[in-house]
């Protein structure tokens, strides 16, 4: 994992001092509210319904145990003793005091953390696959490129006041896309060209929100060393020509659409031709240097524990289920990837207490080289667990509440904070997630249904990614009443698609029934091999409509 | 006229007035006895007339295209870029283009809604003088210009992004 050197440390310390100065001036009335706004947003501080909220950056989802422990301490000392894992691999505090934020940032800086550019109209945290470097089907580890982008985008002098926020995601796996790159402003798919050279397929102009779009490809192959100059060209075109007159039309997706992907690509190429060979062009040494931080942990030479696990599974059904659903294959023999689900019924998806943060830290130290990864599905991954210790780990997880064996099932819901916390909400989202989890509490039934993404947002800002849920739920306001619109067929994978709206919206109490009917249709129509999405794509929306509105 | 901040943090007297774009049908009203900044396209339109004058410079608005002066930038003693609202970031790109693409060597000035907390970004994008909004405390400018002792990127102020400095 990346470790700060004296340059990073110095700039982060200067950033904390700068924000302390800015906060003092804001509290003294020297900075008007609208002048302070982008400054605090770019330090993670968002003022919403009940209190300020602080979004802490977790670069591409990686956390060390010391960082988890520090987060736990901060939630205890400055907040109400819990935090929230977000859908952008970050961590959010819901109740800090404005005056305390500089101190919180200083405490974070001590463990090489920050809240830079986690809000505001700037380049945000670059996200990636939570299984980076431990799965066998990826070309290379995507994280060094994320770190290179992090450094380039941090305090970039030209791009601190973009028309709107800007998000980059990187994926290196050929089969799966756990980073949802095609619904990002820039999605980078790591590929090799025919000559075997490494580079990126560049997608630009995806996003959710009011106008959901799947990003078109604007360059099939960008050589590795050209990464930053090309990003700079895209950002410059966007900074100059993105709309600034209407906040809802300001994302880059609107510009790409207006110019057409070809027209946009042409403008970028023209700009890029000028700066392609500028000093911003990466060097092989620079990449190798960053890659040097992402070396393999000290793996022991183990064999796969196939027999042992078979026996343990045979003796313990709960362990068997957990192993089948929450544990993935590791590229190293004898190791496994474990997802801790933060989706226990009765707890808002993604919420963790200070104590739980410490427990996760302890688990990381004990079982996984002291590191964890946060996922955009609001779960936490222990990426390097020896197979012969899985049973022991599983036994510890249960009482902590991270052992629910529902990963990627219907109840592994992505859910935004919604009306309980968020000033922009049209409707609550957490109680809907809770009601659905209660309705579908039979694990065997869930397993039989297979992988289904159910995503819930409390308004069209789409923090809960409802457009790309196989089943999406969106809170809407109907004459002051909270209602829910359902869409079907979304996907954030390589075959990304935006869900289609089923029809008129439903009252909160009806939601579990509505979901049950949708599931019913799937169960009746599916063939042996089909996932929910496959069936939907084959039969279309009508059978679902007929059943739900019958 | 309010004073001007220089990139080293020093404060000097402002010598230049900004002449607004005339309404359509009106003609440009250049003051006789003072150095004046006129809209860049109007300067270009009357270039034969203006070129060589040390008392006439131009200004760009944030939606203007600096490309129109590509071959002429160094005929101007001063180019100003207007930030109509501090949160309008187009001026940063204009600054870098003028310097890095068109090779502008003379004074580049930020005007308009220029506040303290953006000064260092402006400096990095090639601006060397700043007309701070008058309600802001000009004595704090030197500190704002130097909050950060270094940056990660190459920009107008340096050809060495941190990854190149680290390698050396
Ligand atoms: C609690 C207060 C929150 C507020 C006020 C808020 C506000 C917003 C707004 C206004 C947008 C839309 C911006 C746009 O696309 O134009 C947005 C997008 C987003 N938010 Fe939040 N948010 C909040 C919490 C969260 C949380 C807790 C998460 C993670 C679970 C989250 C994840 C996201 C994501 C992933 C998007 C991007 C959707 C896209 O690609 O367009 N937000 N948020
Ligand atoms: S989707 Fe809407 S309700 Fe949910 S957190 Fe985002 S802004 Fe708030």
mmCIF file of C-alpha atoms in Angstrom, chain A residues 95-405:
data_model
loop_
_atom_site.group_PDB
_atom_site.id
_atom_site.type_symbol
_atom_site.label_atom_id
_atom_site.label_comp_id
_atom_site.label_asym_id
_atom_site.label_seq_id
_atom_site.Cartn_x
_atom_site.Cartn_y
_atom_site.Cartn_z
ATOM 1 C CA UNK A 95 -22.247 14.616 13.232
ATOM 2 C CA UNK A 96 -18.953 16.507 13.547
ATOM 3 C CA UNK A 97 -18.895 20.154 14.664
ATOM 4 C CA UNK A 98 -17.583 22.678 12.177
ATOM 5 C CA UNK A 99 -15.110 24.060 14.727
ATOM 6 C CA UNK A 100 -13.639 20.598 15.264
ATOM 7 C CA UNK A 101 -13.020 19.774 11.640
ATOM 8 C CA UNK A 102 -9.479 21.214 11.460
ATOM 9 C CA UNK A 103 -8.552 19.097 14.490
ATOM 10 C CA UNK A 104 -10.114 16.018 12.916
ATOM 11 C CA UNK A 105 -8.151 16.648 9.725
ATOM 12 C CA UNK A 106 -4.960 17.003 11.761
ATOM 13 C CA UNK A 107 -5.655 13.681 13.476
ATOM 14 C CA UNK A 108 -6.256 12.073 10.111
ATOM 15 C CA UNK A 109 -3.046 13.510 8.702
ATOM 16 C CA UNK A 110 -1.093 11.766 11.470
ATOM 17 C CA UNK A 111 -2.112 8.427 9.949
ATOM 18 C CA UNK A 112 -1.724 9.587 6.342
ATOM 19 C CA UNK A 113 -5.398 10.279 5.773
ATOM 20 C CA UNK A 114 -7.290 13.335 4.612
ATOM 21 C CA UNK A 115 -10.622 14.557 3.270
ATOM 22 C CA UNK A 116 -9.262 16.367 0.222
ATOM 23 C CA UNK A 117 -11.550 16.722 -2.744
ATOM 24 C CA UNK A 118 -14.188 14.362 -1.409
ATOM 25 C CA UNK A 119 -16.873 16.929 -2.285
ATOM 26 C CA UNK A 120 -17.097 19.975 -4.492
ATOM 27 C CA UNK A 121 -16.597 20.606 -8.193
ATOM 28 C CA UNK A 122 -13.202 19.036 -8.479
ATOM 29 C CA UNK A 123 -11.561 15.702 -9.247
ATOM 30 C CA UNK A 124 -12.722 13.256 -6.590
ATOM 31 C CA UNK A 125 -11.285 10.098 -5.116
ATOM 32 C CA UNK A 126 -10.267 7.653 -7.838
ATOM 33 C CA UNK A 127 -11.890 4.288 -7.231
ATOM 34 C CA UNK A 128 -11.143 0.745 -8.318
ATOM 35 C CA UNK A 129 -11.860 -2.939 -7.881
ATOM 36 C CA UNK A 130 -11.783 -4.123 -4.275
ATOM 37 C CA UNK A 131 -10.217 -7.383 -5.463
ATOM 38 C CA UNK A 132 -7.265 -5.623 -7.103
ATOM 39 C CA UNK A 133 -4.074 -7.677 -7.074
ATOM 40 C CA UNK A 134 -5.614 -10.757 -5.479
ATOM 41 C CA UNK A 135 -7.729 -12.088 -8.333
ATOM 42 C CA UNK A 136 -6.303 -14.069 -11.191
ATOM 43 C CA UNK A 137 -8.042 -12.471 -14.157
ATOM 44 C CA UNK A 138 -6.575 -8.980 -14.055
ATOM 45 C CA UNK A 139 -3.889 -7.688 -16.411
ATOM 46 C CA UNK A 140 -1.990 -5.735 -13.783
ATOM 47 C CA UNK A 141 -2.657 -4.215 -10.396
ATOM 48 C CA UNK A 142 -4.790 -1.104 -11.052
ATOM 49 C CA UNK A 143 -3.932 0.608 -7.762
ATOM 50 C CA UNK A 144 -0.590 2.157 -8.786
ATOM 51 C CA UNK A 145 -2.444 3.970 -11.586
ATOM 52 C CA UNK A 146 -5.047 5.144 -9.089
ATOM 53 C CA UNK A 147 -2.273 6.489 -6.868
ATOM 54 C CA UNK A 148 -0.642 8.217 -9.846
ATOM 55 C CA UNK A 149 -3.997 9.824 -10.630
ATOM 56 C CA UNK A 150 -4.471 10.739 -6.978
ATOM 57 C CA UNK A 151 -1.195 12.627 -6.922
ATOM 58 C CA UNK A 152 -1.817 14.358 -10.229
ATOM 59 C CA UNK A 153 -5.338 15.415 -9.265
ATOM 60 C CA UNK A 154 -4.534 16.548 -5.712
ATOM 61 C CA UNK A 155 -4.621 20.365 -5.532
ATOM 62 C CA UNK A 156 -4.399 20.557 -9.313
ATOM 63 C CA UNK A 157 -4.189 24.311 -9.894
ATOM 64 C CA UNK A 158 -6.162 24.325 -13.133
ATOM 65 C CA UNK A 159 -8.994 22.005 -12.148
ATOM 66 C CA UNK A 160 -10.111 23.092 -8.672
ATOM 67 C CA UNK A 161 -13.211 24.891 -9.980
ATOM 68 C CA UNK A 162 -14.696 22.651 -12.619
ATOM 69 C CA UNK A 163 -18.293 23.032 -13.799
ATOM 70 C CA UNK A 164 -19.189 20.043 -11.598
ATOM 71 C CA UNK A 165 -17.704 17.140 -9.692
ATOM 72 C CA UNK A 166 -15.499 14.720 -11.560
ATOM 73 C CA UNK A 167 -14.927 11.046 -10.849
ATOM 74 C CA UNK A 168 -12.444 8.618 -12.300
ATOM 75 C CA UNK A 169 -12.532 4.841 -11.896
ATOM 76 C CA UNK A 170 -10.028 2.223 -13.031
ATOM 77 C CA UNK A 171 -10.605 -1.445 -13.731
ATOM 78 C CA UNK A 172 -8.069 -4.103 -14.671
ATOM 79 C CA UNK A 173 -10.128 -7.258 -14.666
ATOM 80 C CA UNK A 174 -11.188 -8.632 -18.016
ATOM 81 C CA UNK A 175 -14.270 -10.533 -16.898
ATOM 82 C CA UNK A 176 -15.787 -8.370 -14.211
ATOM 83 C CA UNK A 177 -16.105 -4.698 -13.437
ATOM 84 C CA UNK A 178 -16.456 -4.200 -9.722
ATOM 85 C CA UNK A 179 -15.579 -0.523 -10.067
ATOM 86 C CA UNK A 180 -18.580 0.403 -12.259
ATOM 87 C CA UNK A 181 -16.259 2.347 -14.570
ATOM 88 C CA UNK A 182 -18.875 2.989 -17.225
ATOM 89 C CA UNK A 183 -20.957 5.159 -14.941
ATOM 90 C CA UNK A 184 -18.046 7.438 -14.096
ATOM 91 C CA UNK A 185 -16.978 10.706 -15.709
ATOM 92 C CA UNK A 186 -13.874 8.862 -16.851
ATOM 93 C CA UNK A 187 -13.697 5.088 -16.783
ATOM 94 C CA UNK A 188 -10.324 3.537 -17.525
ATOM 95 C CA UNK A 189 -10.179 -0.105 -18.520
ATOM 96 C CA UNK A 190 -6.643 -1.441 -18.485
ATOM 97 C CA UNK A 191 -5.985 -3.376 -21.691
ATOM 98 C CA UNK A 192 -3.183 -4.638 -23.930
ATOM 99 C CA UNK A 193 -3.080 -3.784 -27.612
ATOM 100 C CA UNK A 194 -2.175 -6.238 -30.344
ATOM 101 C CA UNK A 195 1.483 -5.458 -29.852
ATOM 102 C CA UNK A 196 1.140 -6.532 -26.232
ATOM 103 C CA UNK A 197 1.650 -3.046 -24.862
ATOM 104 C CA UNK A 198 -0.182 -1.943 -21.767
ATOM 105 C CA UNK A 199 -2.612 0.926 -21.888
ATOM 106 C CA UNK A 200 -6.151 2.072 -21.252
ATOM 107 C CA UNK A 201 -9.446 2.010 -23.044
ATOM 108 C CA UNK A 202 -10.892 5.390 -22.169
ATOM 109 C CA UNK A 203 -14.603 5.846 -21.504
ATOM 110 C CA UNK A 204 -15.825 9.388 -20.919
ATOM 111 C CA UNK A 205 -19.192 10.784 -19.948
ATOM 112 C CA UNK A 206 -20.894 8.223 -17.776
ATOM 113 C CA UNK A 207 -22.769 9.086 -14.638
ATOM 114 C CA UNK A 208 -25.930 8.690 -12.700
ATOM 115 C CA UNK A 209 -27.948 11.469 -11.131
ATOM 116 C CA UNK A 210 -30.718 13.209 -13.018
ATOM 117 C CA UNK A 211 -29.542 12.170 -16.478
ATOM 118 C CA UNK A 212 -28.047 8.682 -16.175
ATOM 119 C CA UNK A 213 -25.665 7.689 -18.955
ATOM 120 C CA UNK A 214 -23.341 4.864 -19.794
ATOM 121 C CA UNK A 215 -19.981 6.252 -20.893
ATOM 122 C CA UNK A 216 -19.027 5.793 -24.547
ATOM 123 C CA UNK A 217 -15.490 4.851 -25.522
ATOM 124 C CA UNK A 218 -13.581 7.887 -26.708
ATOM 125 C CA UNK A 219 -10.237 6.190 -27.182
ATOM 126 C CA UNK A 220 -9.716 2.491 -27.742
ATOM 127 C CA UNK A 221 -6.103 2.462 -26.682
ATOM 128 C CA UNK A 222 -4.145 5.020 -24.711
ATOM 129 C CA UNK A 223 -0.533 4.008 -24.058
ATOM 130 C CA UNK A 224 0.323 3.722 -20.380
ATOM 131 C CA UNK A 225 2.805 6.611 -20.280
ATOM 132 C CA UNK A 226 0.271 8.987 -21.796
ATOM 133 C CA UNK A 227 -2.221 8.582 -18.977
ATOM 134 C CA UNK A 228 -1.807 11.947 -17.275
ATOM 135 C CA UNK A 229 -1.402 14.131 -20.344
ATOM 136 C CA UNK A 230 -4.538 12.620 -21.816
ATOM 137 C CA UNK A 231 -6.481 13.107 -18.588
ATOM 138 C CA UNK A 232 -5.258 16.678 -18.562
ATOM 139 C CA UNK A 233 -6.562 17.171 -22.096
ATOM 140 C CA UNK A 234 -9.985 15.727 -21.212
ATOM 141 C CA UNK A 235 -10.201 17.884 -18.120
ATOM 142 C CA UNK A 236 -9.116 21.009 -19.962
ATOM 143 C CA UNK A 237 -11.754 20.542 -22.642
ATOM 144 C CA UNK A 238 -14.331 19.972 -19.927
ATOM 145 C CA UNK A 239 -13.159 22.915 -17.812
ATOM 146 C CA UNK A 240 -13.398 25.250 -20.786
ATOM 147 C CA UNK A 241 -16.544 24.004 -22.491
ATOM 148 C CA UNK A 242 -18.648 22.207 -19.872
ATOM 149 C CA UNK A 243 -21.845 24.083 -19.099
ATOM 150 C CA UNK A 244 -21.756 26.413 -16.136
ATOM 151 C CA UNK A 245 -25.149 28.022 -16.548
ATOM 152 C CA UNK A 246 -27.184 25.098 -15.259
ATOM 153 C CA UNK A 247 -26.018 22.841 -12.460
ATOM 154 C CA UNK A 248 -28.100 19.954 -13.767
ATOM 155 C CA UNK A 249 -26.433 20.111 -17.167
ATOM 156 C CA UNK A 250 -22.899 20.667 -15.969
ATOM 157 C CA UNK A 251 -21.527 17.118 -15.782
ATOM 158 C CA UNK A 252 -19.161 16.059 -18.548
ATOM 159 C CA UNK A 253 -21.726 13.537 -19.798
ATOM 160 C CA UNK A 254 -23.866 16.439 -21.061
ATOM 161 C CA UNK A 255 -20.916 17.929 -22.943
ATOM 162 C CA UNK A 256 -20.015 14.577 -24.495
ATOM 163 C CA UNK A 257 -23.600 14.126 -25.586
ATOM 164 C CA UNK A 258 -23.869 17.654 -26.975
ATOM 165 C CA UNK A 259 -20.654 17.339 -28.997
ATOM 166 C CA UNK A 260 -21.285 13.625 -29.737
ATOM 167 C CA UNK A 261 -18.632 11.176 -28.521
ATOM 168 C CA UNK A 262 -16.753 11.560 -31.830
ATOM 169 C CA UNK A 263 -16.844 15.351 -31.664
ATOM 170 C CA UNK A 264 -15.732 15.320 -28.062
ATOM 171 C CA UNK A 265 -12.933 12.855 -28.797
ATOM 172 C CA UNK A 266 -11.722 15.077 -31.612
ATOM 173 C CA UNK A 267 -11.511 18.116 -29.355
ATOM 174 C CA UNK A 268 -9.589 16.098 -26.803
ATOM 175 C CA UNK A 269 -7.189 14.765 -29.420
ATOM 176 C CA UNK A 270 -6.509 18.287 -30.681
ATOM 177 C CA UNK A 271 -5.775 19.511 -27.179
ATOM 178 C CA UNK A 272 -3.747 16.434 -26.376
ATOM 179 C CA UNK A 273 -1.535 16.840 -29.451
ATOM 180 C CA UNK A 274 -0.179 20.022 -27.857
ATOM 181 C CA UNK A 275 0.624 18.555 -24.441
ATOM 182 C CA UNK A 276 1.350 14.926 -25.230
ATOM 183 C CA UNK A 277 5.076 15.354 -24.775
ATOM 184 C CA UNK A 278 4.932 17.889 -21.966
ATOM 185 C CA UNK A 279 6.728 17.228 -18.665
ATOM 186 C CA UNK A 280 3.480 15.731 -17.363
ATOM 187 C CA UNK A 281 4.121 12.673 -19.535
ATOM 188 C CA UNK A 282 4.818 9.744 -17.225
ATOM 189 C CA UNK A 283 8.105 7.926 -17.232
ATOM 190 C CA UNK A 284 8.608 4.180 -16.772
ATOM 191 C CA UNK A 285 10.618 4.957 -13.637
ATOM 192 C CA UNK A 286 7.796 7.015 -12.148
ATOM 193 C CA UNK A 287 5.361 4.154 -12.653
ATOM 194 C CA UNK A 288 7.788 1.582 -11.304
ATOM 195 C CA UNK A 289 8.421 3.720 -8.283
ATOM 196 C CA UNK A 290 4.720 3.796 -7.390
ATOM 197 C CA UNK A 291 4.329 0.109 -8.240
ATOM 198 C CA UNK A 292 7.057 -0.511 -5.692
ATOM 199 C CA UNK A 293 4.585 0.414 -2.956
ATOM 200 C CA UNK A 294 2.085 -2.188 -4.068
ATOM 201 C CA UNK A 295 4.220 -5.277 -3.820
ATOM 202 C CA UNK A 296 2.751 -8.544 -2.648
ATOM 203 C CA UNK A 297 2.489 -9.057 1.085
ATOM 204 C CA UNK A 298 4.664 -11.659 2.667
ATOM 205 C CA UNK A 299 2.654 -14.675 1.551
ATOM 206 C CA UNK A 300 3.542 -17.988 3.104
ATOM 207 C CA UNK A 301 4.056 -20.923 0.763
ATOM 208 C CA UNK A 302 0.746 -22.685 1.344
ATOM 209 C CA UNK A 303 -1.213 -25.340 -0.465
ATOM 210 C CA UNK A 304 -4.902 -25.040 -1.025
ATOM 211 C CA UNK A 305 -6.656 -26.324 2.085
ATOM 212 C CA UNK A 306 -9.229 -28.187 0.041
ATOM 213 C CA UNK A 307 -9.626 -31.234 2.254
ATOM 214 C CA UNK A 308 -9.661 -29.307 5.487
ATOM 215 C CA UNK A 309 -12.286 -26.888 4.176
ATOM 216 C CA UNK A 310 -14.414 -29.739 2.821
ATOM 217 C CA UNK A 311 -14.453 -31.339 6.209
ATOM 218 C CA UNK A 312 -15.206 -28.089 8.020
ATOM 219 C CA UNK A 313 -18.015 -27.320 5.621
ATOM 220 C CA UNK A 314 -19.484 -30.719 6.067
ATOM 221 C CA UNK A 315 -19.569 -30.252 9.810
ATOM 222 C CA UNK A 316 -20.951 -26.749 9.787
ATOM 223 C CA UNK A 317 -23.695 -25.581 7.482
ATOM 224 C CA UNK A 318 -23.404 -21.870 8.370
ATOM 225 C CA UNK A 319 -19.710 -21.946 7.554
ATOM 226 C CA UNK A 320 -20.484 -23.725 4.322
ATOM 227 C CA UNK A 321 -22.931 -21.004 3.270
ATOM 228 C CA UNK A 322 -20.584 -18.234 4.221
ATOM 229 C CA UNK A 323 -17.697 -19.836 2.379
ATOM 230 C CA UNK A 324 -19.768 -20.251 -0.720
ATOM 231 C CA UNK A 325 -21.051 -16.689 -0.772
ATOM 232 C CA UNK A 326 -18.723 -14.322 1.058
ATOM 233 C CA UNK A 327 -15.390 -15.900 0.201
ATOM 234 C CA UNK A 328 -13.751 -15.616 -3.220
ATOM 235 C CA UNK A 329 -10.902 -17.396 -4.914
ATOM 236 C CA UNK A 330 -7.463 -15.896 -4.408
ATOM 237 C CA UNK A 331 -4.690 -15.970 -6.974
ATOM 238 C CA UNK A 332 -2.288 -17.469 -4.409
ATOM 239 C CA UNK A 333 -2.715 -21.082 -3.407
ATOM 240 C CA UNK A 334 -3.783 -21.448 0.206
ATOM 241 C CA UNK A 335 -5.272 -17.938 0.460
ATOM 242 C CA UNK A 336 -8.815 -16.584 0.122
ATOM 243 C CA UNK A 337 -10.574 -13.245 -0.296
ATOM 244 C CA UNK A 338 -13.154 -12.572 2.403
ATOM 245 C CA UNK A 339 -15.908 -9.965 2.208
ATOM 246 C CA UNK A 340 -17.269 -8.734 5.513
ATOM 247 C CA UNK A 341 -20.866 -7.749 4.889
ATOM 248 C CA UNK A 342 -22.055 -4.547 6.533
ATOM 249 C CA UNK A 343 -25.618 -5.536 5.733
ATOM 250 C CA UNK A 344 -26.999 -7.043 8.875
ATOM 251 C CA UNK A 345 -30.751 -6.546 9.030
ATOM 252 C CA UNK A 346 -31.505 -3.805 11.539
ATOM 253 C CA UNK A 347 -28.364 -1.784 10.772
ATOM 254 C CA UNK A 348 -28.360 0.823 7.971
ATOM 255 C CA UNK A 349 -26.258 -0.545 5.092
ATOM 256 C CA UNK A 350 -22.657 0.573 5.483
ATOM 257 C CA UNK A 351 -22.946 1.817 9.071
ATOM 258 C CA UNK A 352 -20.275 0.762 11.591
ATOM 259 C CA UNK A 353 -19.703 1.676 15.216
ATOM 260 C CA UNK A 354 -16.370 2.779 16.646
ATOM 261 C CA UNK A 355 -16.050 -0.628 18.296
ATOM 262 C CA UNK A 356 -16.696 -2.387 15.008
ATOM 263 C CA UNK A 357 -14.033 -0.305 13.277
ATOM 264 C CA UNK A 358 -11.597 -1.519 15.907
ATOM 265 C CA UNK A 359 -12.759 -5.073 15.473
ATOM 266 C CA UNK A 360 -12.162 -4.819 11.737
ATOM 267 C CA UNK A 361 -8.686 -3.469 12.476
ATOM 268 C CA UNK A 362 -7.994 -6.414 14.778
ATOM 269 C CA UNK A 363 -9.229 -8.878 12.169
ATOM 270 C CA UNK A 364 -7.020 -7.238 9.555
ATOM 271 C CA UNK A 365 -3.968 -7.538 11.804
ATOM 272 C CA UNK A 366 -4.754 -11.091 12.773
ATOM 273 C CA UNK A 367 -5.802 -12.499 9.416
ATOM 274 C CA UNK A 368 -4.865 -10.246 6.516
ATOM 275 C CA UNK A 369 -1.541 -8.401 6.794
ATOM 276 C CA UNK A 370 -3.131 -5.404 8.546
ATOM 277 C CA UNK A 371 -4.999 -4.097 5.497
ATOM 278 C CA UNK A 372 -8.615 -3.919 4.365
ATOM 279 C CA UNK A 373 -10.470 -2.563 1.340
ATOM 280 C CA UNK A 374 -13.769 -0.703 1.334
ATOM 281 C CA UNK A 375 -16.112 -1.643 -1.512
ATOM 282 C CA UNK A 376 -18.549 0.514 -3.427
ATOM 283 C CA UNK A 377 -21.210 -1.955 -2.314
ATOM 284 C CA UNK A 378 -20.510 -0.651 1.210
ATOM 285 C CA UNK A 379 -18.801 -3.806 2.433
ATOM 286 C CA UNK A 380 -15.239 -4.413 3.656
ATOM 287 C CA UNK A 381 -12.771 -6.907 2.231
ATOM 288 C CA UNK A 382 -9.985 -8.858 3.922
ATOM 289 C CA UNK A 383 -8.042 -9.669 0.806
ATOM 290 C CA UNK A 384 -5.391 -12.105 2.024
ATOM 291 C CA UNK A 385 -6.736 -14.658 4.487
ATOM 292 C CA UNK A 386 -5.044 -18.078 4.783
ATOM 293 C CA UNK A 387 -7.581 -20.755 3.942
ATOM 294 C CA UNK A 388 -6.684 -22.815 6.970
ATOM 295 C CA UNK A 389 -7.809 -19.985 9.217
ATOM 296 C CA UNK A 390 -11.144 -19.262 7.566
ATOM 297 C CA UNK A 391 -13.159 -21.203 10.105
ATOM 298 C CA UNK A 392 -11.538 -19.339 12.964
ATOM 299 C CA UNK A 393 -12.222 -16.027 11.213
ATOM 300 C CA UNK A 394 -15.823 -16.969 10.533
ATOM 301 C CA UNK A 395 -16.355 -17.829 14.180
ATOM 302 C CA UNK A 396 -15.114 -14.401 15.190
ATOM 303 C CA UNK A 397 -17.182 -12.546 12.613
ATOM 304 C CA UNK A 398 -20.581 -13.809 13.650
ATOM 305 C CA UNK A 399 -20.849 -11.991 16.980
ATOM 306 C CA UNK A 400 -19.417 -8.831 15.399
ATOM 307 C CA UNK A 401 -22.217 -8.691 12.846
ATOM 308 C CA UNK A 402 -20.112 -9.005 9.675
ATOM 309 C CA UNK A 403 -20.836 -12.615 8.925
ATOM 310 C CA UNK A 404 -24.218 -12.386 7.194
ATOM 311 C CA UNK A 405 -23.680 -14.692 4.252
#
